[in-house]
Amino acid sequence: VVLRKQEHLCVIDSFLLSCRVLGRGVERALLWAACQCATLWGGERIVGEYRCSEKNGQTAQFFPEQGFELVSEDSTASLWTCSLPAPHSMKPDWIALTVREGAV
């Protein structure tokens, strides 16, 4: 995950995972960690974009399933946002994950 801070927003610039880990909770844990980092940076909202392609259709519902709200969409992309701090329900219980200030 690559985050970019823009005033009180944190934008997910890139979110890349192997398809082999999808559906195991790693994607949720990574998003939760990104939200925690954005909160530590003073972010009030985090923003993510989904771009439609032949290879990523299985992730089309990822942001809404994690509680993100739709901001805008067209035929090729959709923009999603979530208030920070992120809901704890985003983090899978079966993955131990700690985000520390200074380790970001």
mmCIF file of C-alpha atoms in Angstrom:
data_model
loop_
_atom_site.group_PDB
_atom_site.id
_atom_site.type_symbol
_atom_site.label_atom_id
_atom_site.label_comp_id
_atom_site.label_asym_id
_atom_site.label_seq_id
_atom_site.Cartn_x
_atom_site.Cartn_y
_atom_site.Cartn_z
ATOM 1 C CA VAL A 1 0.000 0.000 0.000
ATOM 2 C CA VAL A 2 1.233 3.447 -0.911
ATOM 3 C CA LEU A 3 -0.534 6.325 0.862
ATOM 4 C CA ARG A 4 -0.386 9.993 -0.038
ATOM 5 C CA LYS A 5 -1.396 12.635 2.502
ATOM 6 C CA GLN A 6 -3.341 15.637 1.182
ATOM 7 C CA GLU A 7 -4.251 17.931 4.077
ATOM 8 C CA HIS A 8 -6.848 15.974 6.125
ATOM 9 C CA LEU A 9 -7.252 13.249 3.504
ATOM 10 C CA CYS A 10 -5.081 10.207 2.922
ATOM 11 C CA VAL A 11 -5.279 8.807 -0.588
ATOM 12 C CA ILE A 12 -4.519 5.181 -1.367
ATOM 13 C CA ASP A 13 -2.181 5.667 -4.303
ATOM 14 C CA SER A 14 -1.514 1.944 -4.832
ATOM 15 C CA PHE A 15 -2.914 -1.207 -3.223
ATOM 16 C CA LEU A 16 -1.295 -4.323 -4.658
ATOM 17 C CA LEU A 17 -1.626 -7.938 -3.534
ATOM 18 C CA SER A 18 -1.067 -11.324 -5.067
ATOM 19 C CA CYS A 19 -4.305 -13.018 -6.102
ATOM 20 C CA ARG A 20 -3.142 -15.997 -4.002
ATOM 21 C CA VAL A 21 -3.858 -14.139 -0.753
ATOM 22 C CA LEU A 22 -7.241 -12.672 -1.700
ATOM 23 C CA GLY A 23 -10.101 -13.929 0.403
ATOM 24 C CA ARG A 24 -7.894 -14.902 3.351
ATOM 25 C CA GLY A 25 -8.272 -11.585 5.167
ATOM 26 C CA VAL A 26 -4.860 -10.208 4.226
ATOM 27 C CA GLU A 27 -6.453 -7.524 2.064
ATOM 28 C CA ARG A 28 -8.696 -6.410 4.947
ATOM 29 C CA ALA A 29 -5.791 -6.397 7.412
ATOM 30 C CA LEU A 30 -3.658 -4.371 5.016
ATOM 31 C CA LEU A 31 -6.446 -1.846 4.462
ATOM 32 C CA TRP A 32 -6.986 -1.600 8.226
ATOM 33 C CA ALA A 33 -3.236 -0.973 8.699
ATOM 34 C CA ALA A 34 -3.341 1.739 6.016
ATOM 35 C CA CYS A 35 -6.268 3.359 7.826
ATOM 36 C CA GLN A 36 -4.348 3.222 11.110
ATOM 37 C CA CYS A 37 -1.341 4.904 9.477
ATOM 38 C CA ALA A 38 -3.596 7.562 7.968
ATOM 39 C CA THR A 39 -5.099 8.193 11.419
ATOM 40 C CA LEU A 40 -1.617 8.547 12.944
ATOM 41 C CA TRP A 41 -0.821 11.129 10.257
ATOM 42 C CA GLY A 42 -3.862 13.163 11.318
ATOM 43 C CA GLY A 43 -6.092 12.090 8.446
ATOM 44 C CA GLU A 44 -9.833 12.489 8.880
ATOM 45 C CA ARG A 45 -10.771 10.389 5.826
ATOM 46 C CA ILE A 46 -9.109 7.837 3.602
ATOM 47 C CA VAL A 47 -9.863 7.664 -0.122
ATOM 48 C CA GLY A 48 -9.490 4.713 -2.475
ATOM 49 C CA GLU A 49 -10.139 4.252 -6.161
ATOM 50 C CA TYR A 50 -11.200 1.085 -7.930
ATOM 51 C CA ARG A 51 -10.300 0.934 -11.630
ATOM 52 C CA CYS A 52 -12.070 -1.695 -13.700
ATOM 53 C CA SER A 53 -9.865 -4.126 -15.610
ATOM 54 C CA GLU A 54 -9.957 -7.698 -16.894
ATOM 55 C CA LYS A 55 -7.752 -8.868 -14.016
ATOM 56 C CA ASN A 56 -9.302 -7.204 -10.962
ATOM 57 C CA GLY A 57 -13.037 -7.836 -11.273
ATOM 58 C CA GLN A 58 -12.948 -10.028 -8.157
ATOM 59 C CA THR A 59 -12.122 -6.939 -6.067
ATOM 60 C CA ALA A 60 -14.879 -4.673 -7.394
ATOM 61 C CA GLN A 61 -16.820 -4.823 -4.101
ATOM 62 C CA PHE A 62 -13.797 -4.584 -1.785
ATOM 63 C CA PHE A 63 -14.222 -0.960 -0.661
ATOM 64 C CA PRO A 64 -17.997 -1.109 -0.065
ATOM 65 C CA GLU A 65 -17.616 -4.412 1.813
ATOM 66 C CA GLN A 66 -15.198 -2.638 4.184
ATOM 67 C CA GLY A 67 -17.634 0.193 4.920
ATOM 68 C CA PHE A 68 -16.378 2.743 2.394
ATOM 69 C CA GLU A 69 -18.942 5.097 0.860
ATOM 70 C CA LEU A 70 -19.203 5.771 -2.856
ATOM 71 C CA VAL A 71 -18.107 9.284 -3.875
ATOM 72 C CA SER A 72 -18.327 8.979 -7.659
ATOM 73 C CA GLU A 73 -18.234 6.431 -10.445
ATOM 74 C CA ASP A 74 -18.215 6.084 -14.194
ATOM 75 C CA SER A 75 -17.804 3.154 -16.564
ATOM 76 C CA THR A 76 -14.074 2.708 -15.822
ATOM 77 C CA ALA A 77 -13.573 3.634 -12.166
ATOM 78 C CA SER A 78 -15.188 4.387 -8.820
ATOM 79 C CA LEU A 79 -13.976 6.546 -5.935
ATOM 80 C CA TRP A 80 -14.612 5.507 -2.311
ATOM 81 C CA THR A 81 -14.049 7.125 1.079
ATOM 82 C CA CYS A 82 -14.113 6.116 4.733
ATOM 83 C CA SER A 83 -14.063 8.222 7.894
ATOM 84 C CA LEU A 84 -11.134 7.703 10.234
ATOM 85 C CA PRO A 85 -10.461 6.039 12.521
ATOM 86 C CA ALA A 86 -11.574 2.988 10.563
ATOM 87 C CA PRO A 87 -14.154 0.648 12.045
ATOM 88 C CA HIS A 88 -12.494 -2.152 14.006
ATOM 89 C CA SER A 89 -14.680 -4.636 12.109
ATOM 90 C CA MET A 90 -12.415 -4.038 9.087
ATOM 91 C CA LYS A 91 -9.551 -5.906 10.784
ATOM 92 C CA PRO A 92 -9.844 -9.701 10.677
ATOM 93 C CA ASP A 93 -9.697 -11.242 14.161
ATOM 94 C CA TRP A 94 -7.453 -14.089 12.996
ATOM 95 C CA ILE A 95 -4.567 -11.834 11.886
ATOM 96 C CA ALA A 96 -2.352 -10.214 14.530
ATOM 97 C CA LEU A 97 -1.324 -6.784 13.324
ATOM 98 C CA THR A 98 0.247 -3.873 15.147
ATOM 99 C CA VAL A 99 0.810 -0.424 13.682
ATOM 100 C CA ARG A 100 3.265 1.732 15.587
ATOM 101 C CA GLU A 101 3.968 5.406 15.123
ATOM 102 C CA GLY A 102 7.474 5.797 13.732
ATOM 103 C CA ALA A 103 7.316 2.405 12.020
ATOM 104 C CA VAL A 104 5.357 3.918 9.170
#
